[in-house]
Amino acid sequence: MIEDPSELDFLLPEIMEDYNAGAEFFSTHVLPEYVILEDLQLQGRDLALFLTFTCVTNHIHDGTQDSKKTDGPNGLWRICANLWKQHRWTFLPEKLVDEDRKDELVELFGSLELMDHRDPDWWYRNAQTLGTKWDGDPRNLLEAPMIESDTVDDPSYDAPAIEKAVQSNDFPALGGEKIRPLWLRLMHEEVHELRRIEEVHIPVDFHIVGMTNRLHSNGKQFSQYDADDKETLRTFWQLLCQRNELVPVQVDKPLWLLNKYWEDGGRVYVAKKLGDLRKR
């Protein structure tokens, strides 16, 4: 689809502009997390906890080896919203951990097809770490990562410092290469603005791999299961965003939507954009 690599330097900023304006394709296609956040209307600690634990579940299902569905009534965002409404204790470290309710969590998650056998353990361990070190509040982690940084004097609300803290502590799934940047973007946008968010790499998943494959035309097909391919794409999108003064974790949003809805307007939208660019 892309005839010359330089076309992306013109295409990507225009896509981002349309996304931010909710224009054209993006007037009718919305990320599932924002549908749920509009429904729940959470604030403060509740919002930070809901986003954090929902992100923990956003990984490849161990049984099917497929990415979990995130949208719709059976998607993880709706499932976790229902958990919040019906079993709020699962999101509260002081209830889940301090009252030693792990067995209840295992039983509850066992009744949810979306969850695999790792989810209750990972969820519980994230709650333990938050409760032990940050008083059960992700906002405290953002404010005081409690990590030494070689690149910044004050790690408070510093995205790379928070990344380091999450990777250095027992935050299974949340510390992973895909979920960590997604979580940081949500913290930055919904909870508290983070400095140096532009240094956080794009969360390479099924949709970012798929959209990259759709855009380039050199015959190479990247795989979401190949570690080298994923690292190549992190570097590729990081450099492309740097050249165009864009933020990788925010560029992720329109790319995700375009790939997911490629046959429902995405293909036509990108083709039209490229056609218009080539006429200039």
PDB file of C-alpha atoms in Angstrom:
ATOM      1  CA  MET A   1       0.000   0.000   0.000  1.00  0.00           C
ATOM      2  CA  ILE A   2       2.840   2.409   0.866  1.00  0.00           C
ATOM      3  CA  GLU A   3       4.838   2.963  -2.331  1.00  0.00           C
ATOM      4  CA  ASP A   4       7.586   5.058  -0.744  1.00  0.00           C
ATOM      5  CA  PRO A   5       8.572   4.895   2.963  1.00  0.00           C
ATOM      6  CA  SER A   6       8.466   8.695   3.129  1.00  0.00           C
ATOM      7  CA  GLU A   7       4.707   8.555   2.553  1.00  0.00           C
ATOM      8  CA  LEU A   8       4.274   7.437   6.148  1.00  0.00           C
ATOM      9  CA  ASP A   9       5.778  10.716   7.330  1.00  0.00           C
ATOM     10  CA  PHE A  10       2.872  12.491   5.656  1.00  0.00           C
ATOM     11  CA  LEU A  11       0.193   9.875   6.328  1.00  0.00           C
ATOM     12  CA  LEU A  12       0.710   9.277  10.048  1.00  0.00           C
ATOM     13  CA  PRO A  13       0.310  12.910  11.221  1.00  0.00           C
ATOM     14  CA  GLU A  14      -2.888  13.199   9.169  1.00  0.00           C
ATOM     15  CA  ILE A  15      -4.265  10.000  10.684  1.00  0.00           C
ATOM     16  CA  MET A  16      -3.434  11.289  14.157  1.00  0.00           C
ATOM     17  CA  GLU A  17      -5.082  14.631  13.417  1.00  0.00           C
ATOM     18  CA  ASP A  18      -8.278  12.915  12.258  1.00  0.00           C
ATOM     19  CA  TYR A  19      -8.264  10.645  15.300  1.00  0.00           C
ATOM     20  CA  ASN A  20      -7.885  13.545  17.740  1.00  0.00           C
ATOM     21  CA  ALA A  21     -10.678  15.424  15.990  1.00  0.00           C
ATOM     22  CA  GLY A  22     -12.967  12.383  15.821  1.00  0.00           C
ATOM     23  CA  ALA A  23     -13.174  12.988  12.083  1.00  0.00           C
ATOM     24  CA  GLU A  24     -13.961  10.760   9.085  1.00  0.00           C
ATOM     25  CA  PHE A  25     -13.376   7.067   9.931  1.00  0.00           C
ATOM     26  CA  PHE A  26     -12.840   7.943  13.600  1.00  0.00           C
ATOM     27  CA  SER A  27     -16.246   9.574  13.968  1.00  0.00           C
ATOM     28  CA  THR A  28     -17.843   6.119  14.108  1.00  0.00           C
ATOM     29  CA  HIS A  29     -15.065   3.879  15.450  1.00  0.00           C
ATOM     30  CA  VAL A  30     -14.118   4.151  19.120  1.00  0.00           C
ATOM     31  CA  LEU A  31     -11.722   2.196  21.322  1.00  0.00           C
ATOM     32  CA  PRO A  32     -13.545  -0.173  23.716  1.00  0.00           C
ATOM     33  CA  GLU A  33     -11.973   1.279  26.862  1.00  0.00           C
ATOM     34  CA  TYR A  34     -13.548   4.683  26.238  1.00  0.00           C
ATOM     35  CA  VAL A  35     -16.999   3.168  25.798  1.00  0.00           C
ATOM     36  CA  ILE A  36     -16.645   1.528  29.208  1.00  0.00           C
ATOM     37  CA  LEU A  37     -15.147   4.575  30.922  1.00  0.00           C
ATOM     38  CA  GLU A  38     -18.067   6.658  29.690  1.00  0.00           C
ATOM     39  CA  ASP A  39     -20.415   4.078  31.189  1.00  0.00           C
ATOM     40  CA  LEU A  40     -18.717   3.761  34.582  1.00  0.00           C
ATOM     41  CA  GLN A  41     -17.843   7.434  35.164  1.00  0.00           C
ATOM     42  CA  LEU A  42     -15.076   6.592  37.654  1.00  0.00           C
ATOM     43  CA  GLN A  43     -12.712   9.074  39.247  1.00  0.00           C
ATOM     44  CA  GLY A  44      -9.624   9.168  41.449  1.00  0.00           C
ATOM     45  CA  ARG A  45      -8.438   5.937  43.018  1.00  0.00           C
ATOM     46  CA  ASP A  46     -11.383   3.959  41.645  1.00  0.00           C
ATOM     47  CA  LEU A  47     -10.472   4.933  38.089  1.00  0.00           C
ATOM     48  CA  ALA A  48      -6.783   4.110  38.577  1.00  0.00           C
ATOM     49  CA  LEU A  49      -7.588   0.708  40.101  1.00  0.00           C
ATOM     50  CA  PHE A  50     -10.099  -0.226  37.405  1.00  0.00           C
ATOM     51  CA  LEU A  51      -7.714   0.665  34.589  1.00  0.00           C
ATOM     52  CA  THR A  52      -4.776  -1.086  36.227  1.00  0.00           C
ATOM     53  CA  PHE A  53      -6.437  -4.423  36.916  1.00  0.00           C
ATOM     54  CA  THR A  54      -8.258  -4.494  33.586  1.00  0.00           C
ATOM     55  CA  CYS A  55      -4.921  -4.003  31.834  1.00  0.00           C
ATOM     56  CA  VAL A  56      -3.517  -6.985  33.756  1.00  0.00           C
ATOM     57  CA  THR A  57      -5.997  -9.256  31.945  1.00  0.00           C
ATOM     58  CA  ASN A  58      -5.164  -7.921  28.463  1.00  0.00           C
ATOM     59  CA  HIS A  59      -2.817 -10.684  27.342  1.00  0.00           C
ATOM     60  CA  ILE A  60      -2.847 -13.721  25.066  1.00  0.00           C
ATOM     61  CA  HIS A  61      -5.121 -16.442  26.457  1.00  0.00           C
ATOM     62  CA  ASP A  62      -2.962 -19.332  27.607  1.00  0.00           C
ATOM     63  CA  GLY A  63      -5.503 -21.905  26.470  1.00  0.00           C
ATOM     64  CA  THR A  64      -6.267 -20.632  22.975  1.00  0.00           C
ATOM     65  CA  GLN A  65      -2.998 -18.760  22.290  1.00  0.00           C
ATOM     66  CA  ASP A  66      -5.122 -15.988  20.804  1.00  0.00           C
ATOM     67  CA  SER A  67      -5.329 -12.364  21.876  1.00  0.00           C
ATOM     68  CA  LYS A  68      -8.298 -11.811  24.148  1.00  0.00           C
ATOM     69  CA  LYS A  69     -11.307 -10.043  22.684  1.00  0.00           C
ATOM     70  CA  THR A  70     -11.458  -6.536  24.136  1.00  0.00           C
ATOM     71  CA  ASP A  71     -14.671  -5.089  22.690  1.00  0.00           C
ATOM     72  CA  GLY A  72     -18.341  -5.972  22.841  1.00  0.00           C
ATOM     73  CA  PRO A  73     -20.428  -7.616  25.590  1.00  0.00           C
ATOM     74  CA  ASN A  74     -17.991 -10.524  25.938  1.00  0.00           C
ATOM     75  CA  GLY A  75     -14.819  -8.439  25.671  1.00  0.00           C
ATOM     76  CA  LEU A  76     -12.451  -7.905  28.567  1.00  0.00           C
ATOM     77  CA  TRP A  77     -13.394  -4.256  29.101  1.00  0.00           C
ATOM     78  CA  ARG A  78     -17.087  -5.125  29.538  1.00  0.00           C
ATOM     79  CA  ILE A  79     -16.285  -8.227  31.594  1.00  0.00           C
ATOM     80  CA  CYS A  80     -14.114  -6.166  33.938  1.00  0.00           C
ATOM     81  CA  ALA A  81     -16.775  -3.442  34.100  1.00  0.00           C
ATOM     82  CA  ASN A  82     -19.243  -6.089  35.246  1.00  0.00           C
ATOM     83  CA  LEU A  83     -16.721  -7.269  37.826  1.00  0.00           C
ATOM     84  CA  TRP A  84     -16.438  -3.703  39.080  1.00  0.00           C
ATOM     85  CA  LYS A  85     -20.206  -3.391  39.418  1.00  0.00           C
ATOM     86  CA  GLN A  86     -20.859  -6.823  40.919  1.00  0.00           C
ATOM     87  CA  HIS A  87     -17.610  -7.803  42.698  1.00  0.00           C
ATOM     88  CA  ARG A  88     -15.841  -4.544  43.492  1.00  0.00           C
ATOM     89  CA  TRP A  89     -13.764  -6.222  46.193  1.00  0.00           C
ATOM     90  CA  THR A  90     -11.656  -7.853  43.479  1.00  0.00           C
ATOM     91  CA  PHE A  91     -10.226  -4.420  42.597  1.00  0.00           C
ATOM     92  CA  LEU A  92      -9.522  -3.339  46.184  1.00  0.00           C
ATOM     93  CA  PRO A  93      -6.220  -4.634  47.612  1.00  0.00           C
ATOM     94  CA  GLU A  94      -7.453  -4.037  51.158  1.00  0.00           C
ATOM     95  CA  LYS A  95     -10.393  -6.365  50.497  1.00  0.00           C
ATOM     96  CA  LEU A  96      -8.752  -8.928  48.235  1.00  0.00           C
ATOM     97  CA  VAL A  97      -5.374  -9.314  49.941  1.00  0.00           C
ATOM     98  CA  ASP A  98      -5.889  -8.133  53.501  1.00  0.00           C
ATOM     99  CA  GLU A  99      -8.992 -10.309  53.841  1.00  0.00           C
ATOM    100  CA  ASP A 100      -7.213 -13.238  52.122  1.00  0.00           C
ATOM    101  CA  ARG A 101      -9.837 -13.833  49.428  1.00  0.00           C
ATOM    102  CA  LYS A 102      -7.609 -15.394  46.780  1.00  0.00           C
ATOM    103  CA  ASP A 103      -9.585 -18.644  46.751  1.00  0.00           C
ATOM    104  CA  GLU A 104     -12.756 -16.660  46.037  1.00  0.00           C
ATOM    105  CA  LEU A 105     -10.952 -14.858  43.227  1.00  0.00           C
ATOM    106  CA  VAL A 106      -9.822 -18.155  41.688  1.00  0.00           C
ATOM    107  CA  GLU A 107     -13.368 -19.516  41.838  1.00  0.00           C
ATOM    108  CA  LEU A 108     -14.869 -16.344  40.380  1.00  0.00           C
ATOM    109  CA  PHE A 109     -12.386 -16.122  37.517  1.00  0.00           C
ATOM    110  CA  GLY A 110     -12.860 -19.820  36.843  1.00  0.00           C
ATOM    111  CA  SER A 111     -16.466 -19.027  35.926  1.00  0.00           C
ATOM    112  CA  LEU A 112     -15.372 -16.480  33.308  1.00  0.00           C
ATOM    113  CA  GLU A 113     -14.426 -17.943  29.926  1.00  0.00           C
ATOM    114  CA  LEU A 114     -12.312 -14.905  29.103  1.00  0.00           C
ATOM    115  CA  MET A 115      -9.904 -15.536  31.984  1.00  0.00           C
ATOM    116  CA  ASP A 116      -7.199 -18.191  31.781  1.00  0.00           C
ATOM    117  CA  HIS A 117      -5.594 -20.049  34.684  1.00  0.00           C
ATOM    118  CA  ARG A 118      -2.927 -17.359  35.143  1.00  0.00           C
ATOM    119  CA  ASP A 119      -5.304 -14.446  35.602  1.00  0.00           C
ATOM    120  CA  PRO A 120      -6.305 -14.861  39.270  1.00  0.00           C
ATOM    121  CA  ASP A 121      -2.684 -15.362  40.342  1.00  0.00           C
ATOM    122  CA  TRP A 122      -1.410 -12.384  38.351  1.00  0.00           C
ATOM    123  CA  TRP A 123      -4.314 -10.203  39.505  1.00  0.00           C
ATOM    124  CA  TYR A 124      -3.688 -11.136  43.157  1.00  0.00           C
ATOM    125  CA  ARG A 125       0.065 -10.538  42.950  1.00  0.00           C
ATOM    126  CA  ASN A 126      -0.485  -7.097  41.430  1.00  0.00           C
ATOM    127  CA  ALA A 127      -2.835  -6.324  44.317  1.00  0.00           C
ATOM    128  CA  GLN A 128      -0.233  -7.565  46.807  1.00  0.00           C
ATOM    129  CA  THR A 129       2.503  -5.370  45.364  1.00  0.00           C
ATOM    130  CA  LEU A 130       0.266  -2.310  45.202  1.00  0.00           C
ATOM    131  CA  GLY A 131      -0.913  -2.884  48.754  1.00  0.00           C
ATOM    132  CA  THR A 132       2.525  -3.517  50.216  1.00  0.00           C
ATOM    133  CA  LYS A 133       4.450  -0.720  48.524  1.00  0.00           C
ATOM    134  CA  TRP A 134       1.942   1.911  47.388  1.00  0.00           C
ATOM    135  CA  ASP A 135      -0.898   1.716  49.918  1.00  0.00           C
ATOM    136  CA  GLY A 136      -3.143  -0.013  47.392  1.00  0.00           C
ATOM    137  CA  ASP A 137      -3.335   2.981  45.071  1.00  0.00           C
ATOM    138  CA  PRO A 138      -1.782   3.144  41.572  1.00  0.00           C
ATOM    139  CA  ARG A 139      -1.715   6.928  41.862  1.00  0.00           C
ATOM    140  CA  ASN A 140       0.902   6.589  44.583  1.00  0.00           C
ATOM    141  CA  LEU A 141       3.018   4.526  42.197  1.00  0.00           C
ATOM    142  CA  LEU A 142       2.815   7.325  39.628  1.00  0.00           C
ATOM    143  CA  GLU A 143       3.767   9.955  42.178  1.00  0.00           C
ATOM    144  CA  ALA A 144       6.494   7.979  43.958  1.00  0.00           C
ATOM    145  CA  PRO A 145       7.911   5.125  41.848  1.00  0.00           C
ATOM    146  CA  MET A 146      10.524   4.507  44.572  1.00  0.00           C
ATOM    147  CA  ILE A 147      13.192   3.788  42.001  1.00  0.00           C
ATOM    148  CA  GLU A 148      16.565   5.348  41.299  1.00  0.00           C
ATOM    149  CA  SER A 149      16.767   6.875  37.842  1.00  0.00           C
ATOM    150  CA  ASP A 150      19.932   7.592  35.890  1.00  0.00           C
ATOM    151  CA  THR A 151      18.160   9.971  33.532  1.00  0.00           C
ATOM    152  CA  VAL A 152      16.009  12.189  35.750  1.00  0.00           C
ATOM    153  CA  ASP A 153      16.467  13.832  39.157  1.00  0.00           C
ATOM    154  CA  ASP A 154      12.799  13.610  40.116  1.00  0.00           C
ATOM    155  CA  PRO A 155      11.095  10.322  39.156  1.00  0.00           C
ATOM    156  CA  SER A 156       7.669  11.590  40.232  1.00  0.00           C
ATOM    157  CA  TYR A 157       5.184  11.285  37.343  1.00  0.00           C
ATOM    158  CA  ASP A 158       8.039  10.366  35.006  1.00  0.00           C
ATOM    159  CA  ALA A 159       6.967   7.675  32.542  1.00  0.00           C
ATOM    160  CA  PRO A 160      10.370   5.937  32.108  1.00  0.00           C
ATOM    161  CA  ALA A 161      10.905   5.895  35.889  1.00  0.00           C
ATOM    162  CA  ILE A 162       7.453   4.389  36.428  1.00  0.00           C
ATOM    163  CA  GLU A 163       8.225   1.811  33.737  1.00  0.00           C
ATOM    164  CA  LYS A 164      11.367   0.851  35.622  1.00  0.00           C
ATOM    165  CA  ALA A 165       9.443   0.549  38.880  1.00  0.00           C
ATOM    166  CA  VAL A 166       6.817  -1.709  37.309  1.00  0.00           C
ATOM    167  CA  GLN A 167       9.500  -3.909  35.742  1.00  0.00           C
ATOM    168  CA  SER A 168      11.496  -4.080  38.981  1.00  0.00           C
ATOM    169  CA  ASN A 169       8.601  -5.175  41.192  1.00  0.00           C
ATOM    170  CA  ASP A 170       6.194  -8.106  41.127  1.00  0.00           C
ATOM    171  CA  PHE A 171       3.680  -6.815  38.598  1.00  0.00           C
ATOM    172  CA  PRO A 172       3.048  -9.848  36.366  1.00  0.00           C
ATOM    173  CA  ALA A 173       1.480  -8.988  32.997  1.00  0.00           C
ATOM    174  CA  LEU A 174       1.417  -5.276  33.877  1.00  0.00           C
ATOM    175  CA  GLY A 175       5.195  -5.179  33.458  1.00  0.00           C
ATOM    176  CA  GLY A 176       5.085  -6.841  30.032  1.00  0.00           C
ATOM    177  CA  GLU A 177       6.160  -5.232  26.768  1.00  0.00           C
ATOM    178  CA  LYS A 178       2.591  -4.927  25.482  1.00  0.00           C
ATOM    179  CA  ILE A 179       0.563  -4.160  28.601  1.00  0.00           C
ATOM    180  CA  ARG A 180       2.999  -1.769  30.282  1.00  0.00           C
ATOM    181  CA  PRO A 181       2.842   0.947  27.574  1.00  0.00           C
ATOM    182  CA  LEU A 182      -0.928   0.545  27.263  1.00  0.00           C
ATOM    183  CA  TRP A 183      -1.301   1.036  31.023  1.00  0.00           C
ATOM    184  CA  LEU A 184       1.036   4.034  31.023  1.00  0.00           C
ATOM    185  CA  ARG A 185      -0.960   5.670  28.230  1.00  0.00           C
ATOM    186  CA  LEU A 186      -4.178   5.229  30.210  1.00  0.00           C
ATOM    187  CA  MET A 187      -2.553   6.565  33.368  1.00  0.00           C
ATOM    188  CA  HIS A 188      -1.236   9.558  31.409  1.00  0.00           C
ATOM    189  CA  GLU A 189      -4.557  10.344  29.756  1.00  0.00           C
ATOM    190  CA  GLU A 190      -7.046   9.445  32.476  1.00  0.00           C
ATOM    191  CA  VAL A 191      -5.304   9.656  35.866  1.00  0.00           C
ATOM    192  CA  HIS A 192      -2.334  12.052  35.861  1.00  0.00           C
ATOM    193  CA  GLU A 193      -0.227  13.499  33.066  1.00  0.00           C
ATOM    194  CA  LEU A 194       3.213  11.877  32.847  1.00  0.00           C
ATOM    195  CA  ARG A 195       6.447  13.475  31.736  1.00  0.00           C
ATOM    196  CA  ARG A 196       8.455  11.837  28.922  1.00  0.00           C
ATOM    197  CA  ILE A 197       5.507   9.721  27.826  1.00  0.00           C
ATOM    198  CA  GLU A 198       6.897  10.056  24.281  1.00  0.00           C
ATOM    199  CA  GLU A 199       9.786   7.769  25.292  1.00  0.00           C
ATOM    200  CA  VAL A 200       7.467   4.825  25.973  1.00  0.00           C
ATOM    201  CA  HIS A 201       7.310   2.428  23.022  1.00  0.00           C
ATOM    202  CA  ILE A 202       4.168   1.484  21.155  1.00  0.00           C
ATOM    203  CA  PRO A 203       2.375  -1.600  22.570  1.00  0.00           C
ATOM    204  CA  VAL A 204       3.005  -4.073  19.767  1.00  0.00           C
ATOM    205  CA  ASP A 205       0.074  -6.473  19.570  1.00  0.00           C
ATOM    206  CA  PHE A 206      -2.009  -8.272  16.941  1.00  0.00           C
ATOM    207  CA  HIS A 207      -3.406  -5.012  15.573  1.00  0.00           C
ATOM    208  CA  ILE A 208      -0.130  -3.078  15.395  1.00  0.00           C
ATOM    209  CA  VAL A 209       1.550  -6.016  13.670  1.00  0.00           C
ATOM    210  CA  GLY A 210      -1.424  -6.366  11.352  1.00  0.00           C
ATOM    211  CA  MET A 211      -1.572  -2.682  10.472  1.00  0.00           C
ATOM    212  CA  THR A 212       2.162  -2.571   9.785  1.00  0.00           C
ATOM    213  CA  ASN A 213       1.799  -5.523   7.440  1.00  0.00           C
ATOM    214  CA  ARG A 214      -1.083  -3.802   5.649  1.00  0.00           C
ATOM    215  CA  LEU A 215       0.827  -0.552   5.168  1.00  0.00           C
ATOM    216  CA  HIS A 216       4.208  -1.720   3.945  1.00  0.00           C
ATOM    217  CA  SER A 217       4.675  -3.375   0.569  1.00  0.00           C
ATOM    218  CA  ASN A 218       8.117  -4.979   0.617  1.00  0.00           C
ATOM    219  CA  GLY A 219       6.804  -8.523   1.009  1.00  0.00           C
ATOM    220  CA  LYS A 220       7.936  -9.003   4.608  1.00  0.00           C
ATOM    221  CA  GLN A 221       5.193 -10.209   6.938  1.00  0.00           C
ATOM    222  CA  PHE A 222       5.843  -9.555  10.616  1.00  0.00           C
ATOM    223  CA  SER A 223       4.559 -11.963  13.280  1.00  0.00           C
ATOM    224  CA  GLN A 224       3.012 -11.052  16.620  1.00  0.00           C
ATOM    225  CA  TYR A 225       4.600 -14.197  18.065  1.00  0.00           C
ATOM    226  CA  ASP A 226       8.184 -13.459  16.979  1.00  0.00           C
ATOM    227  CA  ALA A 227      10.194 -11.520  19.583  1.00  0.00           C
ATOM    228  CA  ASP A 228      12.617 -10.092  17.018  1.00  0.00           C
ATOM    229  CA  ASP A 229       9.770  -8.914  14.797  1.00  0.00           C
ATOM    230  CA  LYS A 230       8.079  -7.191  17.718  1.00  0.00           C
ATOM    231  CA  GLU A 231      11.305  -5.453  18.731  1.00  0.00           C
ATOM    232  CA  THR A 232      11.807  -4.329  15.126  1.00  0.00           C
ATOM    233  CA  LEU A 233       8.343  -2.787  15.112  1.00  0.00           C
ATOM    234  CA  ARG A 234       8.862  -1.039  18.453  1.00  0.00           C
ATOM    235  CA  THR A 235      11.981   0.599  17.039  1.00  0.00           C
ATOM    236  CA  PHE A 236      10.348   1.376  13.690  1.00  0.00           C
ATOM    237  CA  TRP A 237       7.344   3.156  15.181  1.00  0.00           C
ATOM    238  CA  GLN A 238       9.479   4.915  17.805  1.00  0.00           C
ATOM    239  CA  LEU A 239      11.725   6.428  15.125  1.00  0.00           C
ATOM    240  CA  LEU A 240       8.791   7.317  12.889  1.00  0.00           C
ATOM    241  CA  CYS A 241       7.047   9.077  15.770  1.00  0.00           C
ATOM    242  CA  GLN A 242      10.210  10.938  16.768  1.00  0.00           C
ATOM    243  CA  ARG A 243      10.596  12.301  13.231  1.00  0.00           C
ATOM    244  CA  ASN A 244       7.049  13.576  13.275  1.00  0.00           C
ATOM    245  CA  GLU A 245       6.851  14.716  16.905  1.00  0.00           C
ATOM    246  CA  LEU A 246       4.183  12.149  17.732  1.00  0.00           C
ATOM    247  CA  VAL A 247       3.752   9.988  20.833  1.00  0.00           C
ATOM    248  CA  PRO A 248       3.951   6.231  20.102  1.00  0.00           C
ATOM    249  CA  VAL A 249       1.426   5.147  22.748  1.00  0.00           C
ATOM    250  CA  GLN A 250      -1.076   7.630  21.305  1.00  0.00           C
ATOM    251  CA  VAL A 251      -0.407   6.650  17.689  1.00  0.00           C
ATOM    252  CA  ASP A 252      -1.332   3.139  18.810  1.00  0.00           C
ATOM    253  CA  LYS A 253      -4.975   4.180  19.135  1.00  0.00           C
ATOM    254  CA  PRO A 254      -5.842   5.004  15.498  1.00  0.00           C
ATOM    255  CA  LEU A 255      -3.649   2.183  14.182  1.00  0.00           C
ATOM    256  CA  TRP A 256      -5.490  -0.305  16.422  1.00  0.00           C
ATOM    257  CA  LEU A 257      -8.857   0.876  15.178  1.00  0.00           C
ATOM    258  CA  LEU A 258      -7.829   0.908  11.521  1.00  0.00           C
ATOM    259  CA  ASN A 259      -6.619  -2.669  11.637  1.00  0.00           C
ATOM    260  CA  LYS A 260      -9.589  -3.971  13.621  1.00  0.00           C
ATOM    261  CA  TYR A 261     -12.087  -2.321  11.286  1.00  0.00           C
ATOM    262  CA  TRP A 262     -10.056  -2.644   8.095  1.00  0.00           C
ATOM    263  CA  GLU A 263     -12.972  -4.143   6.179  1.00  0.00           C
ATOM    264  CA  ASP A 264     -15.431  -1.760   7.819  1.00  0.00           C
ATOM    265  CA  GLY A 265     -14.043   1.521   6.553  1.00  0.00           C
ATOM    266  CA  GLY A 266     -10.369   1.287   7.489  1.00  0.00           C
ATOM    267  CA  ARG A 267      -9.113   0.223   4.072  1.00  0.00           C
ATOM    268  CA  VAL A 268     -11.153   2.862   2.252  1.00  0.00           C
ATOM    269  CA  TYR A 269     -10.032   5.587   4.668  1.00  0.00           C
ATOM    270  CA  VAL A 270      -6.310   4.825   4.279  1.00  0.00           C
ATOM    271  CA  ALA A 271      -6.581   4.435   0.497  1.00  0.00           C
ATOM    272  CA  LYS A 272      -8.313   7.815   0.230  1.00  0.00           C
ATOM    273  CA  LYS A 273      -5.686   9.479   2.420  1.00  0.00           C
ATOM    274  CA  LEU A 274      -2.870   8.050   0.318  1.00  0.00           C
ATOM    275  CA  GLY A 275      -4.623   9.027  -2.901  1.00  0.00           C
ATOM    276  CA  ASP A 276      -5.021  12.600  -1.704  1.00  0.00           C
ATOM    277  CA  LEU A 277      -1.370  12.746  -0.616  1.00  0.00           C
ATOM    278  CA  ARG A 278      -0.140  11.545  -4.007  1.00  0.00           C
ATOM    279  CA  LYS A 279      -2.100  14.281  -5.795  1.00  0.00           C
ATOM    280  CA  ARG A 280      -0.289  17.049  -3.920  1.00  0.00           C
TER     281      ARG A 280
END
